[in-house]
Short mmCIF file of C-alpha atoms in Angstrom, two decimals:
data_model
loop_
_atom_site.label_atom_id
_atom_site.label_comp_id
_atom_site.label_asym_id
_atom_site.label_seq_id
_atom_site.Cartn_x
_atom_site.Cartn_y
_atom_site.Cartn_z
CA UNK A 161 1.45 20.02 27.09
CA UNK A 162 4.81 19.26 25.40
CA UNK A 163 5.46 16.55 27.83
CA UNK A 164 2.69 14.89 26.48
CA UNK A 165 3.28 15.33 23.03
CA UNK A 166 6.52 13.97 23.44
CA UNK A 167 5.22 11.21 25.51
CA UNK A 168 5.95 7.21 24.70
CA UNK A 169 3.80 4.57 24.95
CA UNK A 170 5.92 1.67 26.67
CA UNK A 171 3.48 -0.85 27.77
CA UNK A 172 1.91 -3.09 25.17
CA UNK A 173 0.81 -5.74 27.33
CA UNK A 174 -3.34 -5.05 27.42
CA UNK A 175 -3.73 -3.81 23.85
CA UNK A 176 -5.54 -7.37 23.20
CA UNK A 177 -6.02 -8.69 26.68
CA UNK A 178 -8.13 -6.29 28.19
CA UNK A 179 -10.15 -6.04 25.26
CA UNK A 180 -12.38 -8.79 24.28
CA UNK A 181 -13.89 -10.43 22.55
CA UNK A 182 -10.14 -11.01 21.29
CA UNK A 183 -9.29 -11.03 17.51
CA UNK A 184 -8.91 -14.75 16.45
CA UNK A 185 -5.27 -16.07 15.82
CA UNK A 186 -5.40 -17.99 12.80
CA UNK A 187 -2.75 -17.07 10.16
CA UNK A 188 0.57 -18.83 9.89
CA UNK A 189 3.98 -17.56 8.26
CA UNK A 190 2.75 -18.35 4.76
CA UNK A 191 -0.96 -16.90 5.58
CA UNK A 192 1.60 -13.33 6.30
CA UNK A 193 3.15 -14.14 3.36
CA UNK A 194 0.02 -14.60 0.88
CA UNK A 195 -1.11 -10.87 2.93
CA UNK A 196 2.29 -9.15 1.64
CA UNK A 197 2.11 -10.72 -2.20
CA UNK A 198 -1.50 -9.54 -1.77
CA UNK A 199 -1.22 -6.69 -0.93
CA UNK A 200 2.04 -5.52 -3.31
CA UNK A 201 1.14 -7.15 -6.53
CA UNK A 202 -2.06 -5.42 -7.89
CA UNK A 203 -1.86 -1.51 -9.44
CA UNK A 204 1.99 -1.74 -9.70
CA UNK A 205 2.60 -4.52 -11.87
CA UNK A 206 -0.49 -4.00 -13.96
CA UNK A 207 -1.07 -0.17 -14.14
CA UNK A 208 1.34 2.52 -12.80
CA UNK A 209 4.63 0.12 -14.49
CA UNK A 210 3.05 1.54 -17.87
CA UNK A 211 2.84 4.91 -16.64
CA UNK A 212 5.83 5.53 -15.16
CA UNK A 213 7.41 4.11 -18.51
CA UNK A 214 5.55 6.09 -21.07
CA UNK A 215 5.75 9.52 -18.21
CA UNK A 216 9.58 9.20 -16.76
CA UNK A 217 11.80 6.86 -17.03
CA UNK A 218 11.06 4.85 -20.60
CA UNK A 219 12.99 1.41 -20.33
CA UNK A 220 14.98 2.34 -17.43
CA UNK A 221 11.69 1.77 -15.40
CA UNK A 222 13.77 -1.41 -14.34
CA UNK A 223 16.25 1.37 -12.67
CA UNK A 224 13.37 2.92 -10.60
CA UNK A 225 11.83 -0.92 -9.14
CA UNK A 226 15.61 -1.63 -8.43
CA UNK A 227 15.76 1.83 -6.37
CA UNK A 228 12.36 1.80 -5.22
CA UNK A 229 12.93 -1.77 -4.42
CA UNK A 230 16.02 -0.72 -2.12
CA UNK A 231 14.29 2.07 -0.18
CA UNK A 232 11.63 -1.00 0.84
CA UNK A 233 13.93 -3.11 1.15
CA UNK A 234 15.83 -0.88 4.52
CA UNK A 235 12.46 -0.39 5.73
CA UNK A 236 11.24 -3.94 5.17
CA UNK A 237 14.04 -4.79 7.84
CA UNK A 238 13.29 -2.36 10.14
CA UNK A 239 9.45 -3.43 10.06
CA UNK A 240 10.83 -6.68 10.44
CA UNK A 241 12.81 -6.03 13.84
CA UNK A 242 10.26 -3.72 14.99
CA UNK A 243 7.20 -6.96 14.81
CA UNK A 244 9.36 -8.96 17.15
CA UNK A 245 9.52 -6.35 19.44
CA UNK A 246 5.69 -4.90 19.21
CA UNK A 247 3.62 -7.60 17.69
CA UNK A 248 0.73 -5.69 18.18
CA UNK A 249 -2.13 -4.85 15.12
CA UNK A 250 -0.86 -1.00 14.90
CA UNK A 251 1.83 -1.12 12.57
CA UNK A 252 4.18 1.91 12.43
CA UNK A 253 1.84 4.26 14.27
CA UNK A 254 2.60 1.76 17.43
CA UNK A 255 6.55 1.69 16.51
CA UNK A 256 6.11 5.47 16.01
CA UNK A 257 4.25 5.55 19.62
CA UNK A 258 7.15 3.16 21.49
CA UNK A 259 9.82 5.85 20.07
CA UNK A 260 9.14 9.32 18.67
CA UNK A 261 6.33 10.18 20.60
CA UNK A 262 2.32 10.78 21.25
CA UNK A 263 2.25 13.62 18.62
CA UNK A 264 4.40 11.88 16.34
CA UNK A 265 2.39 8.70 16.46
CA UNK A 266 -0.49 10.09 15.39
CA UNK A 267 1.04 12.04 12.48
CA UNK A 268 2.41 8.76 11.31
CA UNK A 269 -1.43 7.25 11.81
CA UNK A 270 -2.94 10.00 10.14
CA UNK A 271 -0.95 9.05 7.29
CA UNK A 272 -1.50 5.57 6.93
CA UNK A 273 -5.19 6.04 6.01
CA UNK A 274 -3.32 7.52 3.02
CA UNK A 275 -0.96 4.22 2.79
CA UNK A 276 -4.02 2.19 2.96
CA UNK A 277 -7.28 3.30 2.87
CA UNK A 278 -6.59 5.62 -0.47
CA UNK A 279 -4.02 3.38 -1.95
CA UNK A 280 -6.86 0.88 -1.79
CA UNK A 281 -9.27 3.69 -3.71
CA UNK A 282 -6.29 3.92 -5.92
CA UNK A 283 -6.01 0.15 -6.90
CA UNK A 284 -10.04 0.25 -6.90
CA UNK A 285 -9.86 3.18 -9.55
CA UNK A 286 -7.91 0.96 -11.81
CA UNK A 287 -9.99 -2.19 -11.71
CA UNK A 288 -12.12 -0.47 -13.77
CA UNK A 289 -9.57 -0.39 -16.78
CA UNK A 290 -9.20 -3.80 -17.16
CA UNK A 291 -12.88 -4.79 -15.88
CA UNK A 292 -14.20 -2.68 -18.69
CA UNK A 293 -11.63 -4.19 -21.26
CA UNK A 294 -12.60 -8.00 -20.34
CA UNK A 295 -16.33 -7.35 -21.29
CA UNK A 296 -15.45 -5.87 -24.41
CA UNK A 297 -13.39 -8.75 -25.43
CA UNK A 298 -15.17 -12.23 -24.26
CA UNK A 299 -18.79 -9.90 -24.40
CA UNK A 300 -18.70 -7.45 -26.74
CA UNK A 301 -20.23 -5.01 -24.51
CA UNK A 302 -18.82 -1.51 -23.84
CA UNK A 303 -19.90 0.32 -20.67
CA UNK A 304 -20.97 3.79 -20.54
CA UNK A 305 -17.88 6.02 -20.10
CA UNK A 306 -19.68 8.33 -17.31
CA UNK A 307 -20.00 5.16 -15.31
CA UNK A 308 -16.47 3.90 -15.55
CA UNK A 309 -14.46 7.38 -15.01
CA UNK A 310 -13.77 9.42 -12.50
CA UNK A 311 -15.87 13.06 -12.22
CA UNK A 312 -12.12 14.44 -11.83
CA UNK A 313 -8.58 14.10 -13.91
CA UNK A 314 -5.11 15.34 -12.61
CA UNK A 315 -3.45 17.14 -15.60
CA UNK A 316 -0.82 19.44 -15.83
CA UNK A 317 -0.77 19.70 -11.57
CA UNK A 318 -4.56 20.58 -11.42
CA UNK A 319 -7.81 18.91 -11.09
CA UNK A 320 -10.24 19.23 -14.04
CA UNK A 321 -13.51 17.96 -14.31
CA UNK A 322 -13.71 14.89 -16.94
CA UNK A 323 -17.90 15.17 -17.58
CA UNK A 324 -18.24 11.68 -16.23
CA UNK A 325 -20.18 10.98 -13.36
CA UNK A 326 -18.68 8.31 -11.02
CA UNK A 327 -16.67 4.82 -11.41
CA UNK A 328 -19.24 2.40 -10.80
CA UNK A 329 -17.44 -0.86 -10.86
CA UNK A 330 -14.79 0.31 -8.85
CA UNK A 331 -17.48 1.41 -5.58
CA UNK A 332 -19.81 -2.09 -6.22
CA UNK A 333 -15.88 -4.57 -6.05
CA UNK A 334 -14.87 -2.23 -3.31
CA UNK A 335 -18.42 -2.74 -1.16
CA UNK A 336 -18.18 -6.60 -2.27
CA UNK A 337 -14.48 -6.82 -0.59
CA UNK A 338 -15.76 -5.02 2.33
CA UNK A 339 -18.53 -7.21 3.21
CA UNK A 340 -16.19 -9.86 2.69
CA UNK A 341 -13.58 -8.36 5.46
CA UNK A 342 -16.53 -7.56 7.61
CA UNK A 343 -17.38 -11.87 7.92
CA UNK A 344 -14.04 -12.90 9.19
CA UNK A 345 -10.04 -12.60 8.82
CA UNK A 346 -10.46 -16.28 8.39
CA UNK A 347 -12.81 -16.41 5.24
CA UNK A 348 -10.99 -13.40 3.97
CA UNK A 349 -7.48 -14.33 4.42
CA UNK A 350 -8.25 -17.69 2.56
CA UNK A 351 -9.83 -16.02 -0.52
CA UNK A 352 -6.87 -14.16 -0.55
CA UNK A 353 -4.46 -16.96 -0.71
CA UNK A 354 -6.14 -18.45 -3.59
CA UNK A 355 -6.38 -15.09 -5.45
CA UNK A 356 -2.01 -14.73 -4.70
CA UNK A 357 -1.56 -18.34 -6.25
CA UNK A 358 -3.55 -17.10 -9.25
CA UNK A 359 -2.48 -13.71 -10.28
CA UNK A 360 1.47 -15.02 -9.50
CA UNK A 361 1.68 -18.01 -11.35
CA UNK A 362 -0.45 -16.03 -14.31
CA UNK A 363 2.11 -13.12 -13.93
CA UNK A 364 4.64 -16.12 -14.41
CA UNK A 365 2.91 -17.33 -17.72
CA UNK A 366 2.70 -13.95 -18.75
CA UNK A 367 6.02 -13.60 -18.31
CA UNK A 368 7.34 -17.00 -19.88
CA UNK A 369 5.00 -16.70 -23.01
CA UNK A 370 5.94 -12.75 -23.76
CA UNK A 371 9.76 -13.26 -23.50
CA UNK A 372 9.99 -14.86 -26.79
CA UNK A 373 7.99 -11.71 -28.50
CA UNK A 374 10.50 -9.09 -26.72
CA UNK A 375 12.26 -6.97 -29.36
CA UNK A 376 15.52 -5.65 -27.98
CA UNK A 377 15.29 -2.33 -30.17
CA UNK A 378 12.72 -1.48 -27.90
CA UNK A 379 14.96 -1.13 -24.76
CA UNK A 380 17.36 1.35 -26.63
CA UNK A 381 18.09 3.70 -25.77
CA UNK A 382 17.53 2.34 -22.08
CA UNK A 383 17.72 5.91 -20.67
CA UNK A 384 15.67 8.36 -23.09
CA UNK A 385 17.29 12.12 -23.74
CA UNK A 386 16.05 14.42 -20.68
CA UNK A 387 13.00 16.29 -21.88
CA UNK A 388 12.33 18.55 -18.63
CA UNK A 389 12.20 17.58 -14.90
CA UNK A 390 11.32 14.43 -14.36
CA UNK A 391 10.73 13.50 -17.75
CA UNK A 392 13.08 10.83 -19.19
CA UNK A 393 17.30 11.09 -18.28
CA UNK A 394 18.21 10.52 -14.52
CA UNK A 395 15.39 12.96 -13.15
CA UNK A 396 12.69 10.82 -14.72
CA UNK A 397 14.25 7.55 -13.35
CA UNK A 398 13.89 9.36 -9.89
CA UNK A 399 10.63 10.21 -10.38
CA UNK A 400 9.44 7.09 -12.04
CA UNK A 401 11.26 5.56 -8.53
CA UNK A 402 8.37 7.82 -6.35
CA UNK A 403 5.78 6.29 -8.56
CA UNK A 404 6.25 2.79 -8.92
CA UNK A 405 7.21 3.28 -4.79
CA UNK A 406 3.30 3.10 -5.18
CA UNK A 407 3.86 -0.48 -6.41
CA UNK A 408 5.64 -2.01 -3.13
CA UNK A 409 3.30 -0.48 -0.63
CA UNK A 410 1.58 -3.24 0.68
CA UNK A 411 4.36 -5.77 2.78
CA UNK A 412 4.32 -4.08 5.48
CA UNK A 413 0.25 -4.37 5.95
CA UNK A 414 1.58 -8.14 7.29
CA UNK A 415 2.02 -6.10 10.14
CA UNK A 416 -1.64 -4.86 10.81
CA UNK A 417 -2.61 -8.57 11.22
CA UNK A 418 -0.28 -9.07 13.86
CA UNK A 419 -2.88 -10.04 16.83
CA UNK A 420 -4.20 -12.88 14.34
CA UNK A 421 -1.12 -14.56 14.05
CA UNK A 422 -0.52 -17.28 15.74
CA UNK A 423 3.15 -16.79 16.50
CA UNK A 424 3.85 -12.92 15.66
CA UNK A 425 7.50 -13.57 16.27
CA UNK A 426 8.38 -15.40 13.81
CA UNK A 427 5.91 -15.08 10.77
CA UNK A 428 5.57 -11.34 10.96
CA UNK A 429 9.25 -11.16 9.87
CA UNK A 430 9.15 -14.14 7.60
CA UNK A 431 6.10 -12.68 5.80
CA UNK A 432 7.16 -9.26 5.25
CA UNK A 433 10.78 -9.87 3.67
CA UNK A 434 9.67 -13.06 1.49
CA UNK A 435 6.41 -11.40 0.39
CA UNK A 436 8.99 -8.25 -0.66
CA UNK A 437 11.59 -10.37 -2.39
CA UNK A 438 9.40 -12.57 -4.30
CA UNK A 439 7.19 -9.23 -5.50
CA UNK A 440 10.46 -7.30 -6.61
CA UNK A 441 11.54 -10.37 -8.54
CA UNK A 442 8.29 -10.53 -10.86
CA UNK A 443 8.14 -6.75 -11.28
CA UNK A 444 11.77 -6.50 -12.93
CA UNK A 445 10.33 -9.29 -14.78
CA UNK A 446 7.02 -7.92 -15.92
CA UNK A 447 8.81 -4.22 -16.53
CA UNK A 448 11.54 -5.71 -18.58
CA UNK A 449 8.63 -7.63 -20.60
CA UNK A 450 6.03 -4.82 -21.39
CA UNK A 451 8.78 -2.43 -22.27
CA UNK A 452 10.39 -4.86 -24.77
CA UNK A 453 6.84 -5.93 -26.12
CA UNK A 454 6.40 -2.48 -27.48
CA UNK A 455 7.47 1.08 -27.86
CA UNK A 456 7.21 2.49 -24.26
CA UNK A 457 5.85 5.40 -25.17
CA UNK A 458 2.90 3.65 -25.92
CA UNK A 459 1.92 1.76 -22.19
CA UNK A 460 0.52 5.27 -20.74
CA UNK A 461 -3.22 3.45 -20.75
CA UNK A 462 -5.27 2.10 -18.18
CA UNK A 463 -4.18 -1.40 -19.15
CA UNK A 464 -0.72 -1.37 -20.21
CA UNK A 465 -0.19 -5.16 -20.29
CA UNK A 466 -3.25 -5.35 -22.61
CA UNK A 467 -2.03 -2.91 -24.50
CA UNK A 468 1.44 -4.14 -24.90
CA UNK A 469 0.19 -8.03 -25.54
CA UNK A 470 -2.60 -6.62 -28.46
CA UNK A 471 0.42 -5.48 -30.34
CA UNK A 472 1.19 -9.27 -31.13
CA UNK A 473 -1.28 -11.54 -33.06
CA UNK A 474 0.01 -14.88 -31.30
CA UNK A 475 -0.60 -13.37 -28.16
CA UNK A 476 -4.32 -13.05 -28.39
CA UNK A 477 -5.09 -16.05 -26.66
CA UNK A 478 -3.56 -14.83 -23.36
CA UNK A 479 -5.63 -11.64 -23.15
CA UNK A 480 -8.47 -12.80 -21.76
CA UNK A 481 -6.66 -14.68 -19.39
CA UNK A 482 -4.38 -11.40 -18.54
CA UNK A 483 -7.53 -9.28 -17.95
CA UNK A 484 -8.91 -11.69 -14.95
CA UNK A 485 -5.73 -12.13 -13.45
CA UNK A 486 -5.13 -8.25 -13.28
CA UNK A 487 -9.16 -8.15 -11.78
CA UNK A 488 -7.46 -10.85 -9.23
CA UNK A 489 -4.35 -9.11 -8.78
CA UNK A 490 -6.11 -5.49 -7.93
CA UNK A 491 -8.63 -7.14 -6.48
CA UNK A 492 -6.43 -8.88 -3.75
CA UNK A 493 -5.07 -5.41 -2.76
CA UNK A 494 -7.98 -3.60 -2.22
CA UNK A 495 -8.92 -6.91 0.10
CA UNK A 496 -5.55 -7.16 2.03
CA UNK A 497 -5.78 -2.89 2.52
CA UNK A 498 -9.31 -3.03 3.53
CA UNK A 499 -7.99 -5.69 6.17
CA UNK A 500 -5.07 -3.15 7.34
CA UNK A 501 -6.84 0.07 7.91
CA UNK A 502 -9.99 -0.79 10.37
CA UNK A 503 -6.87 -2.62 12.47
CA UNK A 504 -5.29 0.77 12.52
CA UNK A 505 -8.33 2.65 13.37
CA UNK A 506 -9.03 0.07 16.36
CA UNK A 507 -5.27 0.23 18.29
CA UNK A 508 -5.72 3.95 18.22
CA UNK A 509 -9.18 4.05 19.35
CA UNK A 510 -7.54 1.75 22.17
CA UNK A 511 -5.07 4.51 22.55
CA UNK A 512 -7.92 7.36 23.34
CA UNK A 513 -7.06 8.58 20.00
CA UNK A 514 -10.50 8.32 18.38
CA UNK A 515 -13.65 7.52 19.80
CA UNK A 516 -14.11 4.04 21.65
CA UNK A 517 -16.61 3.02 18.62
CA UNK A 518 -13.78 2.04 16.46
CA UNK A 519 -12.50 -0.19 19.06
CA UNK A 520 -15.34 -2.36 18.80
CA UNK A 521 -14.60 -6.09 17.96
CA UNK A 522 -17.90 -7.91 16.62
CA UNK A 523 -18.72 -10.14 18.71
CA UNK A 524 -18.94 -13.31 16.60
CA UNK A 525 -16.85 -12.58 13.62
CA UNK A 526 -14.51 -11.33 15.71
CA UNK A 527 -13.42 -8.64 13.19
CA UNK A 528 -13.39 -4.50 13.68
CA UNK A 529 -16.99 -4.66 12.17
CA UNK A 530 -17.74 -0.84 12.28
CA UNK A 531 -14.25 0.40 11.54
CA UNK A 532 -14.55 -2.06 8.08
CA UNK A 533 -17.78 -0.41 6.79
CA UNK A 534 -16.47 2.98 7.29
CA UNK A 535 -13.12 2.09 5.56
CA UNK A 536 -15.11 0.27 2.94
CA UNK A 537 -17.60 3.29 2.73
CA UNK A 538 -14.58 5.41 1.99
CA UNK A 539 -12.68 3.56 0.14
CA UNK A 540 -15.59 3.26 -2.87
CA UNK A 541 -16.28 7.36 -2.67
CA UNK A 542 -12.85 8.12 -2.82
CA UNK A 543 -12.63 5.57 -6.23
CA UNK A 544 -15.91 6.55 -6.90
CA UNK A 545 -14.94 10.35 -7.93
CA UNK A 546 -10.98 10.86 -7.86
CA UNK A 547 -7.89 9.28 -10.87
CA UNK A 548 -5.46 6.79 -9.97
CA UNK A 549 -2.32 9.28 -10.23
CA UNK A 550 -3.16 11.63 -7.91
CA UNK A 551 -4.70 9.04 -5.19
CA UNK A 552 -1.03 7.40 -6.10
CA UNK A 553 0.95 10.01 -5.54
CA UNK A 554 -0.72 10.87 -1.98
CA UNK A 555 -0.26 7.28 -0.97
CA UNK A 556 3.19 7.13 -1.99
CA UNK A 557 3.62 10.62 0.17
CA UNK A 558 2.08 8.51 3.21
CA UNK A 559 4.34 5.77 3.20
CA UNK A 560 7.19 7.23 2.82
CA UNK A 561 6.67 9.69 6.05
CA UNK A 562 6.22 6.40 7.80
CA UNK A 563 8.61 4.23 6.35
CA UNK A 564 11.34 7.11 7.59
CA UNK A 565 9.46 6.94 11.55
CA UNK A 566 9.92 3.29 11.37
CA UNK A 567 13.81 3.59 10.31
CA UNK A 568 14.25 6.75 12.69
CA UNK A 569 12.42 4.66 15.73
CA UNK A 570 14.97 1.28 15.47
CA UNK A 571 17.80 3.35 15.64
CA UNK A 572 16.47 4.98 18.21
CA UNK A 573 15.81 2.07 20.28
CA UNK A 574 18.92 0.34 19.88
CA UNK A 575 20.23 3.34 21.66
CA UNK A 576 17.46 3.56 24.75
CA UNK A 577 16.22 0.17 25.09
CA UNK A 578 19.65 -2.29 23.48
CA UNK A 579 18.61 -5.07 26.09
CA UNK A 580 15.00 -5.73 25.19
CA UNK A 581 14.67 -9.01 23.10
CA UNK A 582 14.54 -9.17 19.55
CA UNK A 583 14.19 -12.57 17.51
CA UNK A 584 15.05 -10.57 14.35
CA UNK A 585 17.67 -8.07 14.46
CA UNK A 586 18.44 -5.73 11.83
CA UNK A 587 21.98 -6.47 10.26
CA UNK A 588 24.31 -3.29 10.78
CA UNK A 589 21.58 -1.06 11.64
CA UNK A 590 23.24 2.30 11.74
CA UNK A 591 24.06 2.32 8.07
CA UNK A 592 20.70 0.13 6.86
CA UNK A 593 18.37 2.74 8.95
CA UNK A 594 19.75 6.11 7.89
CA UNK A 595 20.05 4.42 4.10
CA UNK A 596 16.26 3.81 4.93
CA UNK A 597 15.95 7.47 6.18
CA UNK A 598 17.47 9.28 3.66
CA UNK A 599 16.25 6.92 0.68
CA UNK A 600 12.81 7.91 2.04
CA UNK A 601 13.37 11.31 2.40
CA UNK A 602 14.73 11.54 -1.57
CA UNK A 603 11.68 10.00 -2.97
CA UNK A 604 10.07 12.89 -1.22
CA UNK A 605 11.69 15.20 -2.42
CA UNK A 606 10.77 14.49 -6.25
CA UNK A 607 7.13 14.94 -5.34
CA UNK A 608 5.50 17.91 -7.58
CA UNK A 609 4.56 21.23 -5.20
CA UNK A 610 0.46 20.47 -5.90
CA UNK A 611 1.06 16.82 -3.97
CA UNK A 612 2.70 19.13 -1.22
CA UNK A 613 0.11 20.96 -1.02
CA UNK A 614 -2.41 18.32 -0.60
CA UNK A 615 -0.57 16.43 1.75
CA UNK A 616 -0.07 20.24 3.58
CA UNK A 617 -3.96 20.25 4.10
CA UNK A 618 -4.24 17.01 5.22
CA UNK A 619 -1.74 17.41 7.92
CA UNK A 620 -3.34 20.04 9.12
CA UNK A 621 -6.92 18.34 9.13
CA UNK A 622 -5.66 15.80 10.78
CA UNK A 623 -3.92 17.90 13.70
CA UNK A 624 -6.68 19.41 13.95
CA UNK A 625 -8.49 16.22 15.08
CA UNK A 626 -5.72 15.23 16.94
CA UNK A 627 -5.70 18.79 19.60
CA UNK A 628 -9.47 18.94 19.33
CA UNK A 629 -9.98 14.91 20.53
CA UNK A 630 -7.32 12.94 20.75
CA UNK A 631 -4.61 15.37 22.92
CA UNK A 632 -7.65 15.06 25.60
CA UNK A 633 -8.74 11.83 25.38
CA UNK A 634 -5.84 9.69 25.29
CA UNK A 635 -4.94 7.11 27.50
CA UNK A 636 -1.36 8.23 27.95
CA UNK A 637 -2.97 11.51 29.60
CA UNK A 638 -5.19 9.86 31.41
CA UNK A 639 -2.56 8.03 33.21
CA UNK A 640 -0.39 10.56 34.14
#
């Protein structure tokens, strides 16, 4: 039994040959690229920045994207080695698989429907904010608050019950997107490149147009007097760094989509490390804007942006055009995530890890077809009934855990496999992986004891699946 568990996957080679139909290979390095922005830029730029400002860290939310934007950064290079070497569709639960192990690989896939199908119910949950606040303003028509809330709020570490009875905008964008994802990677992937060109060069307006309307006094002080753990001083800039985490999850979701590009090799990398560097440049921007704009006290709201522009008469004009660009923006994430997880789902059904059903490829789209609607169908409950901070926080839990697999698993296979070929290599990789590793793990560790728990009884659901199916189904067994 523990030979198994501890059990590596080495041969890649028929994970998309002896399946078919095949997945079709149609994205180039800047199709990658458009996934990453897509994916990143939604919820972080235009819902949790507020938040984590007005919560933890005040103006020195441009400390916690700078650290936040490190920890990615390591493990933006290690995805980025690890895609030349694996340039398969299952992301870190493959790397995981090639390194660390059977039972480690599915830990590390278990978690990623946190890092994408809940981050997308997440980013889903907030559409709402801003969906409701466009009506109201070009409309005049206000939405029924039990149809635009969640059932159940996160305060104070526990879950209360709000009176409302679902967020129904959230579940009918969410089922739209999946549909969407369910025709083709080709007619999704192109919508999503023109929703990236949008939402970044309006973020760049945005920008441009609020600069002039920043009011220094508002950044001081930079670091606001510690008011208890992990509100305000150093501790809050640590925690606001876990939160807004939740903002760069999304660049390495290029690497889902590797069996549809059309030379993994080099775009996977390309993709993943632009698509980061481009996003951390227009949150410091963005952060540094909203904070100046107004007190930040005032930006805990579902649309911070809004709320920070409607405290300037000459910026009226841009509101409207701020609201649709944040629809785009979240819109584009749930999209790109809804993409990434039925990918997942289908290299581990190839594995023997879940039934063969969610290995099916439809046979004319050429997309996971049945692995999409049940990621789509969960996606909209989960917006449907939980808040954004809580799904947040679990997603931010997720990625993490496999950010550090990812950064444990190069280092590891520098040592046992130093010959095999790698078109990217990442530079000094002792001291950039256990950065990675231990970056990771401190993020963690601000994480309150009820997100813990949580992510406690998900673990264990999860191994439960794992010894009651996938210990005797999988392939690896099989074989030996």
């Amino acid at each position: 039994m523990l030979a198994q568990l501890l059990a590596k996957k080495t041969d890649f080679r028929n994970d998309e040959d002896a399946h078919a139909p095949a997945l079709r290979r149609t994205l180039g390095p800047w199709g990658i690229t458009a996934l990453g922005i897509g994916a990143v830029i939604g919820t972080g730029i235009f819902v949790v920045t507020g938040t984590a400002a007005a919560e933890h860290a005040g103006p020195a939310v441009l400390i916690s994207f700078i650290l936040a934007g490190l920890c990615s950064g390591f493990s933006a290079l290690c995805y980025a080695e690890f895609a030349t070497l694996i340039p398969i569709s299952g992301s870190s639960y493959s790397y995981a698989y090639a390194t660390l192990g059977e039972l480690v690989a599915w830990f590390i896939g278990w978690n990623m429907v946190l890092e994408y199908g809940i981050s997308a119910s997440a980013v889903a949950a907030s559409w709402t904010g801003y969906f409701t606040s466009l009506l109201h303003d070009t409309a005049g028509i206000t939405l029924p608050a039990v149809l635009t809330n969640a059932p159940l709020a996160f305060t104070k570490g526990q879950l209360v019950v709000t009176g409302a009875l679902f967020n129904l905008p959230a579940v009918v964008m969410v089922l739209a997107l999946t549909w969407l994802c369910y025709v083709g990677i080709r007619e999704s992937s192109g919508l999503n490149t023109l929703m990236v060109i949008l939402k970044v060069g309006l973020i760049v307006v945005i920008i441009v147009a609020c600069a002039r309307f920043v009011n220094p006094a508002n950044w001081h002080p930079f670091i606001p007097e510690p008011q208890g753990d992990g509100e305000f001083g150093w501790s809050g800039i640590f925690r606001g760094a876990a939160m807004v985490f939740f903002a760069y999850i999304g660049f390495e979701a290029t690497s889902t989509a590797a069996q549809e590009c059309k030379d993994p090799q080099r775009d996977l990398p390309f993709g993943i490390l632009v698509s980061l560097i481009l996003c951390t440049i227009l949150y410091l921007g963005m952060a540094a804007v909203m904070t100046g704009l107004v007190p930040y006290t005032m930006l805990n709201t579902n649309d911070p942006v809004v709320t920070a522009m409607r405290a300037h008469e000459q910026l009226q004009w841009l509101l409207p055009w701020v609201e649709v660009g944040a629809l785009i923006g979240l819109s584009s994430v749930v999209l790109v995530m809804i993409i990434a997880q039925p990918r997942i789902f289908m290299i581990m059904a190839r594995d023997g890890m879940l039934p063969k059903v969610f290995a099916k490829i439809h046979p004319r789209h050429r997309t996971p077809h049945i692995n999409t609607l049940i990621t789509g169908a969960s996606i909209a409950l989960l917006a449907a009934i939980f808040p954004l901070d809580l799904l947040a926080d679990l997603t931010s839990m997720g990625t993490l855990i496999a950010f550090t697999a990812v950064c444990a698993g190069v280092l590891i296979l520098r040592h046992t496999a130093p010959d095999l070929p790698r078109t990217f290599r990442v530079p000094w990789a002792p001291v950039i992986c256990i950065a990675g590793i231990l970056s990771c793990a401190f993020l963690l560790s601000t994480m309150n004891w009820f997100n813990w728990t949580l992510m406690g009884v998900w673990t264990v659901f999860g191994f439960c699946i794992y010894f009651g199916y996938s210990y005797r189904h999988s392939k690896l067994r099989q074989i030996s």
